């Protein structure tokens, strides 16, 4: 029997994977993908919650789904801007590696 | 009488107008756009004094379940407007640098966007100021973040800037992730996103504490990132140093202030929990210590100011912990004045020399006016009486002592001494040393007015709060 | 929803999610990201959130993915040549991730509702597109507008940042 | 007018000092005459006061925090005071006049006379003071002026050092004096002599406390009148001009200690233990100084040591509870010792500042008047009847005879030594043949210097006789044992004289060498070592501690540590994005842990 | 009138920065200050209790914060002191080579800060004004100082900043310790509150300690004293005069004005600690002073040492001692200013202050010799100078505390040691004087000339004041006694 907990766990794992990716990978593009993973993990939980909380009118709580909608939009916009920055970086430095962009420090 | 949401609308329209001019009127000097923006924002600021009161929140969903125009919100709207105006003024001074690092078809290409984006950011800040719903918070905060992504890496020919941009991008996105996940959990527990209703739900003892706290903590992480609280401050020095200076100023004042107002709102329902209080005390302690200590060895003024802004975030947190809205507000105003003042002068000087502290050598002779302004700013940041900074600290300590936050107070005193050390390093450079170049530094009238205004403001707040 | 399907899709999501991180070749990561999101979409649908599921597929598989691949191609990033992995950092990262996972798990454990199965939806099924749309344009009007501005800003940003300029 | 007399007497010299300092510093002659005129006037006024029955004068309040502390600025006008006034102004006047000659062509003449006037002011203040604090004030001022006068030739290192030595030694004495004053004040609640005398039983009822207080007050006297063990400054003080030595270090200032003890007799006399100590200190000083005097070659040093031993007599007398005897000896001593110094002065100046007696000789003929007066003084000093010294010393001896045999014996011995070294002095200086060209060329001093000698010779000779001195002070009642004592005294004196003549007739150099006595019993060396071993060492240690431990160590350490902490913390900013996200993660799990799990 | 006095220097400073002729403006301002303060002194009603010439300007009603000026006996003499020393310092500092107007502006700013602190009877402004003087000090030492000005300026600034923020804590606590009803920054209100015993004893102990540390740092109380000699050695003479003479007194003034009247219990509780520390000042620092090889360091340390006597007077917390302390503050201010001025003059001519290198200067600079002699004797408490009168009062006051016939208690022992300190001070002063001005003249200095005429007047001014109040201390006691009776009224309970 599938409970709310299962979904939350899956989303949690996904979130963690994403975070691990941010911490472990050095390729900025992949880091960016990992960030997407984290956002979607959040989405999964949200949807799960919305499904779990049946409203009085017997429908799922659509507020959460609206929020998911917003998150997806924001994520998309973020990807656009982020990739633009990355491209600019690549033009300037011919690299997408985090080690290569550590001139500002201390 | 004007209904509060119209303010943002007006700001938006202003932004659109400037964009249109930028794209269709190639010929005009782009600086006029900035001036137009300044005037427009000024008008909005003026308008913000004729607001109709917030209607009583009617039952059922409506605009007012996301948006409030309570005094706090209105205050911070004005705060955002003033900040943006000043930032625009700085940007005019900064234009040559932009031109140097953004090659374009026309010699001023890119400037238009450079002037337009802050206005949208301003709108975002204003929405943040009156957001009382997590979704609203998320959206407006993302708007602000998004435009800062662009602004930070705006001068993209400059490698340092791009590096700053990327760092800001990744870490900020990371914090967004946590914000979202946190909101999710809050929603999961309470089934609400409106702060007021969340508070009601939390008041109910049947609610599970642990998940709620978990969600709250994740939200705190995101906000802590915005206000540069330890341990989420790591991006600050690099980004502040790399970003275009006006943007740095904007970051350190605008987004920080917005972060604080959101923090104040969000924490409201959670203060009754001891864990939360403990956490905040800890964070405040770390922040104030880290910022001030790590600032001691700095030699680059922008970076120094970055660390000091961490330190000030710490003082502000002390105020937050002591539940003293007045103190925090006052401190923020003082902080706005002195930080923007120092950045404004920094820009002017950096155009000639550079942004290392040693580039300020002998400013006392080169540009007495600027030097005196910097002296004032530094004194205020350090907390010398008869400046806004002193009163801010005074109120903060007062509040902290009232709540017997001994540890915080002790840390505060120690760090204030450190503050004297590193702020006076600048003063020393300006007055003790003698400079190589003795060319006087020019200053355009608008900035002069702005700087004078800020100096007067600092002293006025210091003498007559 | 049958547990079987759930397990399948959950597995897909997690495995390909992990693949995103593990793959050394960016293109491979990108593709596994798509697959993982597909799985996610399926899970959404299994939660009766069809609209969101569709959006998910459209936006990610359609837009985001293409964008990613396009950029990867543009910059033609090869499989990142083997740099020496900083083991300490690696282990540390893993440790932190695990710690976070444990904490999340613990929190889920503390959520009483988590034990309970999903309540059944009553028979009458109105399409959720309409519901969401209504909500979006009635209640969430203001945030929606703001999102609009956000997208505008993003557009400006992208233009500014990647406008080809002539020396 | 009349009641203001003391004020005039007191403030005329100050006025002259001020005028000289501010106005007439440039004009030496004018200054000198201002100074002399001032002292002349106050002498006249003193005479007037002496004959007037005036006993009270108007009184200001210097510090007035009733009821806690009340320090008036007022005078005691009893006979003792009046006599002392007369003595001080009189001798002072003569010495001022003498100085006109002695300092005629000195560069710092104006400064000299200013200091001299200042001294007169201070000394008169001591005499007139009617309370402890005021007396202490003038006490210190006397110290100051003697510092100035000793250091008059400040370019000379020896003079400068002597001045410092004198001042510091006195300060040590005053340390005790002040403490004593405090104790008396706390006990009786007042500093005014009269009130203390009224409520003296408040303090006499606690013998231990009383003794302590009395001895501490006595410390002041020890310092000022150069008693053992604080006597070391007086001989060095001879670095000053000779008239100064005559006035300050023979006639008046050093006698101030005695005067003070007499003045506060009601406290001192009340404590038998204190008295014994005082008596013995006096005795020791007398003997020791006399011994040392026998081996000195510098004419002024000889006189200085003889002054010490005479002061020893006076203190002895005080210790033997007879202030009359003490005052009597003080009175006579003032005259003949001043006379001797002035005589020595005229010799010295005639021999172009030659002070070594072995470089003189055979001056009897050339400096006739000086010789005669000097001899008068010497006779008075050695107490040869009928000269004044005989009577006063006799009084003290007979006292000692009654009280304590030991003291008496020592006193006699001192008398013998006195006779011996004075004879030595006279013989070596005035008889035999001249030993240097200066000595041969020596001739009589100018009148302005001779006149005071003659004037002083008269009281030096006569002031012993009761018919003369009774006018001025209460004499000690003659004892029936008097006869025997006098005979003994005269006998030892004769022995001393005889020995002196026998030993030093026609000598060209010192026949007997007693190193210890020549080296003044090593007191200076001892003290130098003592100071070096204690204060200097401590000072160096303290300085080191302050510089390196407190300042560099603690203060520097703290600031350095802070800075270091900052330097360490900023290393957190690795600049590497991964590191940031990693730390970010650690921060997050930390935060969650502390909030959710604890 | 009072407001005029307080703002006179600040206005002067602003004018100078605006480009008015520096020296003349400064002199004018200082002279007007002196005139005003003397006028205040003459028109002051010595009989009246409490504050006079009170003027209030409300700033923030919500915190009961007003800008209130007013003087009682204590603040009056401090004002006079400030005015005199300022005039002397300005007069003394003749032509300045670089950035003259900035220099004079800083001088005036310092004295303005001091005046404000002494004249305001509002806790907040009392603190703020003093703090204000910090920056000018920093600049003065840093820009116009001598050899190691950098280090010295840093040390003094950081040290004092720390001290004053500790102090700020204490003051806020004090402000908080009064029940809300009577809560105010106003001394008078606070005093009234403390008279009603509104400040709980435990709080008093805590607050007094904090205040003691804070003020102690500002006054260079042992062991927080090491900034002082270094700073004074490095500072230009006028700055040293103003700081050592006037600004340093702020802390003592604060103790007398706040700690004693408002926290009598705390004062009693910590008096033993204070006595021990101040003995550190007197004996330990005195010994350190003896070992100094340079005149300026010697003077710096000696000023630290004399703080000990003032502390002693304060520690007695009785009428006599506090009176003495107050007058000693005044006297020490004048004498140390005088000494620093002359030392600065010597430095200006010879370029060194190492005692061993100097000597016999009285021959070539007689005026300096005489004046320094006066100053030195004043400093070591010779009768005739105000210092002596004050020290007498302090010692008497201290010796009286808990005296009995059986044994000496802490205060008696302290008094004995303090008396010995007088000897110590005589040792170092006379040695220095002998080393610099007496003895054989070093050929190097044979061609030196005597001090500038512009120095003579300030010197004369200082000396005259010292002597006047040495002969007639009553003219201060008259003013002080009422106010102290009021302060100590809390103790009499």
Tab-separated table of N, CA and C in Angstrom, chain E residues 268-381:
chain	number	residue	atom	x	y	z
E	268	UNK	N	30.550	51.012	47.231
E	268	UNK	CA	31.036	50.441	48.492
E	268	UNK	C	31.548	49.034	48.243
E	269	UNK	N	30.800	48.295	47.429
E	269	UNK	CA	31.111	46.882	47.236
E	269	UNK	C	32.474	46.711	46.575
E	270	UNK	N	32.769	47.563	45.613
E	270	UNK	CA	33.996	47.382	44.844
E	270	UNK	C	35.138	48.264	45.326
E	271	UNK	N	34.909	49.013	46.405
E	271	UNK	CA	35.937	50.002	46.749
E	271	UNK	C	37.278	49.315	47.006
E	272	UNK	N	37.263	48.122	47.615
E	272	UNK	CA	38.550	47.470	47.886
E	272	UNK	C	39.290	47.195	46.588
E	273	UNK	N	38.577	46.644	45.612
E	273	UNK	CA	39.213	46.388	44.321
E	273	UNK	C	39.798	47.686	43.774
E	274	UNK	N	38.980	48.715	43.799
E	274	UNK	CA	39.443	49.987	43.245
E	274	UNK	C	40.709	50.437	43.957
E	275	UNK	N	40.707	50.315	45.277
E	275	UNK	CA	41.882	50.778	46.022
E	275	UNK	C	43.113	50.005	45.572
E	276	UNK	N	42.971	48.699	45.425
E	276	UNK	CA	44.131	47.913	45.011
E	276	UNK	C	44.626	48.402	43.652
E	277	UNK	N	43.695	48.582	42.729
E	277	UNK	CA	44.109	48.994	41.383
E	277	UNK	C	44.799	50.347	41.428
E	278	UNK	N	44.210	51.257	42.189
E	278	UNK	CA	44.801	52.598	42.159
E	278	UNK	C	46.163	52.591	42.817
E	279	UNK	N	46.365	51.661	43.787
E	279	UNK	CA	47.727	51.536	44.311
E	279	UNK	C	48.656	51.068	43.209
E	280	UNK	N	48.117	50.202	42.347
E	280	UNK	CA	48.910	49.842	41.167
E	280	UNK	C	49.315	51.082	40.411
E	281	UNK	N	48.344	51.976	40.222
E	281	UNK	CA	48.673	53.223	39.522
E	281	UNK	C	49.781	53.975	40.244
E	282	UNK	N	49.629	54.116	41.558
E	282	UNK	CA	50.534	55.014	42.273
E	282	UNK	C	51.914	54.389	42.396
E	283	UNK	N	51.971	53.192	42.966
E	283	UNK	CA	53.285	52.626	43.284
E	283	UNK	C	53.917	52.007	42.053
E	284	UNK	N	53.179	51.054	41.452
E	284	UNK	CA	53.770	50.322	40.322
E	284	UNK	C	54.121	51.281	39.192
E	285	UNK	N	53.119	52.042	38.760
E	285	UNK	CA	53.394	52.954	37.638
E	285	UNK	C	54.439	53.979	38.060
E	286	UNK	N	54.402	54.378	39.327
E	286	UNK	CA	55.421	55.315	39.788
E	286	UNK	C	56.812	54.750	39.567
E	287	UNK	N	56.978	53.491	39.944
E	287	UNK	CA	58.299	52.873	39.743
E	287	UNK	C	58.633	52.832	38.264
E	288	UNK	N	57.635	52.452	37.465
E	288	UNK	CA	57.891	52.424	36.020
E	288	UNK	C	58.375	53.797	35.562
E	289	UNK	N	57.716	54.814	36.091
E	289	UNK	CA	58.083	56.170	35.674
E	289	UNK	C	59.539	56.453	35.992
E	290	UNK	N	59.957	56.016	37.170
E	290	UNK	CA	61.362	56.274	37.534
E	290	UNK	C	62.303	55.723	36.478
E	291	UNK	N	61.921	54.579	35.911
E	291	UNK	CA	62.855	53.906	35.009
E	291	UNK	C	62.839	54.497	33.606
E	292	UNK	N	61.998	55.501	33.366
E	292	UNK	CA	61.898	56.010	31.986
E	292	UNK	C	63.149	56.794	31.597
E	293	UNK	N	63.493	56.660	30.311
E	293	UNK	CA	64.698	57.334	29.834
E	293	UNK	C	64.352	58.554	28.998
E	294	UNK	N	63.094	58.696	28.630
E	294	UNK	CA	62.711	59.825	27.776
E	294	UNK	C	61.738	60.715	28.524
E	295	UNK	N	61.877	62.010	28.281
E	295	UNK	CA	61.059	62.961	29.027
E	295	UNK	C	59.578	62.744	28.743
E	296	UNK	N	59.236	62.566	27.442
E	296	UNK	CA	57.805	62.496	27.129
E	296	UNK	C	57.186	61.243	27.731
E	297	UNK	N	57.919	60.130	27.658
E	297	UNK	CA	57.365	58.916	28.282
E	297	UNK	C	57.229	59.130	29.773
E	298	UNK	N	58.241	59.791	30.343
E	298	UNK	CA	58.184	60.024	31.788
E	298	UNK	C	56.921	60.792	32.119
E	299	UNK	N	56.678	61.861	31.349
E	299	UNK	CA	55.493	62.670	31.646
E	299	UNK	C	54.222	61.844	31.466
E	300	UNK	N	54.193	61.061	30.389
E	300	UNK	CA	53.009	60.244	30.151
E	300	UNK	C	52.729	59.340	31.342
E	301	UNK	N	53.769	58.620	31.760
E	301	UNK	CA	53.572	57.719	32.895
E	301	UNK	C	53.199	58.491	34.140
E	302	UNK	N	53.831	59.651	34.320
E	302	UNK	CA	53.529	60.379	35.561
E	302	UNK	C	52.057	60.776	35.564
E	303	UNK	N	51.558	61.159	34.376
E	303	UNK	CA	50.137	61.529	34.387
E	303	UNK	C	49.296	60.302	34.732
E	304	UNK	N	49.723	59.140	34.247
E	304	UNK	CA	48.989	57.930	34.626
E	304	UNK	C	49.039	57.749	36.140
E	305	UNK	N	50.247	57.975	36.688
E	305	UNK	CA	50.392	57.745	38.125
E	305	UNK	C	49.465	58.657	38.910
E	306	UNK	N	49.409	59.940	38.498
E	306	UNK	CA	48.615	60.866	39.304
E	306	UNK	C	47.140	60.532	39.261
E	307	UNK	N	46.734	59.819	38.190
E	307	UNK	CA	45.334	59.377	38.194
E	307	UNK	C	45.041	58.613	39.478
E	308	UNK	N	46.083	57.899	39.941
E	308	UNK	CA	45.884	57.100	41.143
E	308	UNK	C	45.355	57.921	42.300
E	309	UNK	N	45.905	59.139	42.475
E	309	UNK	CA	45.466	59.958	43.607
E	309	UNK	C	44.009	60.358	43.435
E	310	UNK	N	43.665	60.700	42.183
E	310	UNK	CA	42.271	61.097	41.967
E	310	UNK	C	41.359	59.923	42.282
E	311	UNK	N	41.791	58.738	41.812
E	311	UNK	CA	40.991	57.555	42.125
E	311	UNK	C	40.862	57.391	43.630
E	312	UNK	N	41.964	57.622	44.323
E	312	UNK	CA	41.918	57.468	45.776
E	312	UNK	C	40.843	58.376	46.342
E	313	UNK	N	40.868	59.615	45.865
E	313	UNK	CA	39.857	60.551	46.351
E	313	UNK	C	38.457	60.043	46.057
E	314	UNK	N	38.285	59.482	44.857
E	314	UNK	CA	36.950	59.001	44.503
E	314	UNK	C	36.590	57.796	45.358
E	315	UNK	N	37.591	56.934	45.554
E	315	UNK	CA	37.304	55.703	46.291
E	315	UNK	C	36.857	55.999	47.715
E	316	UNK	N	37.361	57.106	48.282
E	316	UNK	CA	36.964	57.386	49.652
E	316	UNK	C	35.459	57.601	49.745
E	317	UNK	N	34.899	58.162	48.682
E	317	UNK	CA	33.455	58.415	48.673
E	317	UNK	C	33.037	59.208	49.903
E	318	UNK	N	33.896	60.088	50.373
E	318	UNK	CA	33.421	61.016	51.402
E	318	UNK	C	33.695	62.441	50.923
E	319	UNK	N	33.102	63.364	51.630
E	319	UNK	CA	33.090	64.745	51.160
E	319	UNK	C	34.509	65.239	50.870
E	320	UNK	N	35.395	64.942	51.822
E	320	UNK	CA	36.759	65.453	51.726
E	320	UNK	C	37.448	64.885	50.494
E	321	UNK	N	37.402	63.555	50.390
E	321	UNK	CA	38.122	62.905	49.308
E	321	UNK	C	37.618	63.356	47.955
E	322	UNK	N	36.299	63.382	47.806
E	322	UNK	CA	35.774	63.735	46.481
E	322	UNK	C	36.120	65.172	46.146
E	323	UNK	N	35.992	66.055	47.115
E	323	UNK	CA	36.426	67.431	46.870
E	323	UNK	C	37.849	67.446	46.357
E	324	UNK	N	38.706	66.733	47.102
E	324	UNK	CA	40.107	66.701	46.705
E	324	UNK	C	40.251	66.175	45.294
E	325	UNK	N	39.551	65.078	45.017
E	325	UNK	CA	39.660	64.481	43.688
E	325	UNK	C	39.298	65.509	42.625
E	326	UNK	N	38.196	66.200	42.854
E	326	UNK	CA	37.748	67.163	41.847
E	326	UNK	C	38.829	68.217	41.616
E	327	UNK	N	39.321	68.775	42.713
E	327	UNK	CA	40.313	69.843	42.538
E	327	UNK	C	41.585	69.280	41.936
E	328	UNK	N	41.902	68.039	42.310
E	328	UNK	CA	43.124	67.452	41.757
E	328	UNK	C	42.962	67.253	40.255
E	329	UNK	N	41.760	66.883	39.820
E	329	UNK	CA	41.528	66.778	38.378
E	329	UNK	C	41.896	68.093	37.715
E	330	UNK	N	41.363	69.160	38.296
E	330	UNK	CA	41.618	70.486	37.741
E	330	UNK	C	43.117	70.767	37.729
E	331	UNK	N	43.719	70.607	38.903
E	331	UNK	CA	45.130	70.993	39.030
E	331	UNK	C	45.997	70.139	38.110
E	332	UNK	N	45.760	68.839	38.150
E	332	UNK	CA	46.586	67.962	37.320
E	332	UNK	C	46.427	68.331	35.860
E	333	UNK	N	45.198	68.637	35.479
E	333	UNK	CA	44.989	69.024	34.084
E	333	UNK	C	45.899	70.169	33.703
E	334	UNK	N	45.914	71.196	34.545
E	334	UNK	CA	46.735	72.367	34.206
E	334	UNK	C	48.208	72.010	34.197
E	335	UNK	N	48.647	71.337	35.272
E	335	UNK	CA	50.098	71.145	35.388
E	335	UNK	C	50.595	70.235	34.269
E	336	UNK	N	49.844	69.165	33.990
E	336	UNK	CA	50.359	68.243	32.965
E	336	UNK	C	50.347	68.934	31.606
E	337	UNK	N	49.337	69.759	31.392
E	337	UNK	CA	49.307	70.492	30.124
E	337	UNK	C	50.560	71.359	30.018
E	338	UNK	N	50.854	72.044	31.114
E	338	UNK	CA	52.037	72.907	31.120
E	338	UNK	C	53.285	72.097	30.779
E	339	UNK	N	53.430	70.955	31.454
E	339	UNK	CA	54.645	70.169	31.245
E	339	UNK	C	54.722	69.679	29.810
E	340	UNK	N	53.599	69.191	29.293
E	340	UNK	CA	53.642	68.695	27.912
E	340	UNK	C	53.985	69.825	26.958
E	341	UNK	N	53.425	71.006	27.232
E	341	UNK	CA	53.720	72.131	26.350
E	341	UNK	C	55.233	72.368	26.312
E	342	UNK	N	55.835	72.426	27.499
E	342	UNK	CA	57.263	72.746	27.521
E	342	UNK	C	58.080	71.619	26.918
E	343	UNK	N	57.667	70.380	27.223
E	343	UNK	CA	58.399	69.266	26.622
E	343	UNK	C	58.330	69.365	25.105
E	344	UNK	N	57.135	69.688	24.616
E	344	UNK	CA	56.998	69.833	23.170
E	344	UNK	C	57.926	70.916	22.642
E	345	UNK	N	58.017	71.993	23.416
E	345	UNK	CA	58.899	73.088	22.980
E	345	UNK	C	60.340	72.593	22.907
E	346	UNK	N	60.735	71.851	23.941
E	346	UNK	CA	62.114	71.330	23.936
E	346	UNK	C	62.316	70.427	22.729
E	347	UNK	N	61.320	69.571	22.476
E	347	UNK	CA	61.453	68.660	21.338
E	347	UNK	C	61.591	69.464	20.050
E	348	UNK	N	60.765	70.497	19.955
E	348	UNK	CA	60.781	71.286	18.717
E	348	UNK	C	62.163	71.854	18.469
E	349	UNK	N	62.863	72.217	19.600
E	349	UNK	CA	64.169	72.839	19.387
E	349	UNK	C	65.273	71.814	19.224
E	350	UNK	N	65.268	70.815	20.125
E	350	UNK	CA	66.419	69.911	20.111
E	350	UNK	C	66.142	68.685	19.261
E	351	UNK	N	64.895	68.385	19.005
E	351	UNK	CA	64.582	67.215	18.195
E	351	UNK	C	64.727	65.918	18.965
E	352	UNK	N	64.991	66.010	20.262
E	352	UNK	CA	65.060	64.780	21.037
E	352	UNK	C	64.523	65.038	22.426
E	353	UNK	N	64.059	63.961	23.045
E	353	UNK	CA	63.634	64.097	24.449
E	353	UNK	C	64.307	63.033	25.297
E	354	UNK	N	65.352	62.427	24.756
E	354	UNK	CA	66.093	61.454	25.555
E	354	UNK	C	66.864	62.226	26.608
E	355	UNK	N	66.579	61.949	27.870
E	355	UNK	CA	67.121	62.782	28.942
E	355	UNK	C	68.641	62.795	28.899
E	356	UNK	N	69.212	61.618	28.574
E	356	UNK	CA	70.675	61.548	28.608
E	356	UNK	C	71.298	62.518	27.609
E	357	UNK	N	70.618	62.772	26.505
E	357	UNK	CA	71.231	63.641	25.486
E	357	UNK	C	71.097	65.111	25.841
E	358	UNK	N	70.156	65.427	26.720
E	358	UNK	CA	69.948	66.832	27.056
E	358	UNK	C	70.777	67.191	28.281
E	359	UNK	N	70.533	68.381	28.831
E	359	UNK	CA	71.236	68.759	30.049
E	359	UNK	C	71.617	70.222	30.036
E	360	UNK	N	71.470	70.854	31.178
E	360	UNK	CA	71.901	72.237	31.317
E	360	UNK	C	71.133	73.216	30.466
E	361	UNK	N	69.960	72.803	30.001
E	361	UNK	CA	69.235	73.691	29.093
E	361	UNK	C	68.807	74.984	29.777
E	362	UNK	N	68.713	74.964	31.114
E	362	UNK	CA	68.275	76.187	31.802
E	362	UNK	C	69.203	77.355	31.446
E	363	UNK	N	70.427	77.022	31.078
E	363	UNK	CA	71.367	78.097	30.750
E	363	UNK	C	70.920	78.827	29.492
E	364	UNK	N	70.488	78.023	28.471
E	364	UNK	CA	70.146	78.676	27.204
E	364	UNK	C	68.657	79.000	27.124
E	365	UNK	N	67.822	78.252	27.829
E	365	UNK	CA	66.401	78.585	27.804
E	365	UNK	C	65.923	78.840	29.227
E	366	UNK	N	66.344	79.958	29.826
E	366	UNK	CA	65.983	80.182	31.230
E	366	UNK	C	64.474	80.141	31.459
E	367	UNK	N	63.724	80.777	30.573
E	367	UNK	CA	62.276	80.818	30.831
E	367	UNK	C	61.716	79.403	30.903
E	368	UNK	N	62.079	78.609	29.882
E	368	UNK	CA	61.587	77.234	29.876
E	368	UNK	C	61.999	76.538	31.164
E	369	UNK	N	63.254	76.784	31.577
E	369	UNK	CA	63.735	76.142	32.787
E	369	UNK	C	62.862	76.481	33.974
E	370	UNK	N	62.650	77.775	34.167
E	370	UNK	CA	61.852	78.207	35.326
E	370	UNK	C	60.451	77.628	35.239
E	371	UNK	N	59.846	77.788	34.040
E	371	UNK	CA	58.457	77.351	33.897
E	371	UNK	C	58.355	75.861	34.150
E	372	UNK	N	59.276	75.098	33.554
E	372	UNK	CA	59.199	73.653	33.747
E	372	UNK	C	59.377	73.317	35.215
E	373	UNK	N	60.296	74.083	35.858
E	373	UNK	CA	60.475	73.852	37.288
E	373	UNK	C	59.164	74.023	38.026
E	374	UNK	N	58.491	75.132	37.745
E	374	UNK	CA	57.190	75.350	38.388
E	374	UNK	C	56.272	74.171	38.127
E	375	UNK	N	56.204	73.818	36.833
E	375	UNK	CA	55.289	72.730	36.481
E	375	UNK	C	55.638	71.465	37.246
E	376	UNK	N	56.926	71.152	37.253
E	376	UNK	CA	57.348	69.912	37.901
E	376	UNK	C	56.975	69.942	39.376
E	377	UNK	N	57.280	71.087	40.021
E	377	UNK	CA	56.984	71.145	41.461
E	377	UNK	C	55.486	71.097	41.703
E	378	UNK	N	54.731	71.708	40.786
E	378	UNK	CA	53.282	71.593	40.925
E	378	UNK	C	52.876	70.134	40.824
E	379	UNK	N	53.457	69.444	39.843
E	379	UNK	CA	53.033	68.066	39.603
E	379	UNK	C	53.344	67.185	40.800
E	380	UNK	N	54.463	67.431	41.471
E	380	UNK	CA	54.793	66.571	42.613
E	380	UNK	C	54.170	67.116	43.877
E	381	UNK	N	53.246	68.037	43.725
E	381	UNK	CA	52.430	68.443	44.866
E	381	UNK	C	53.179	69.282	45.863
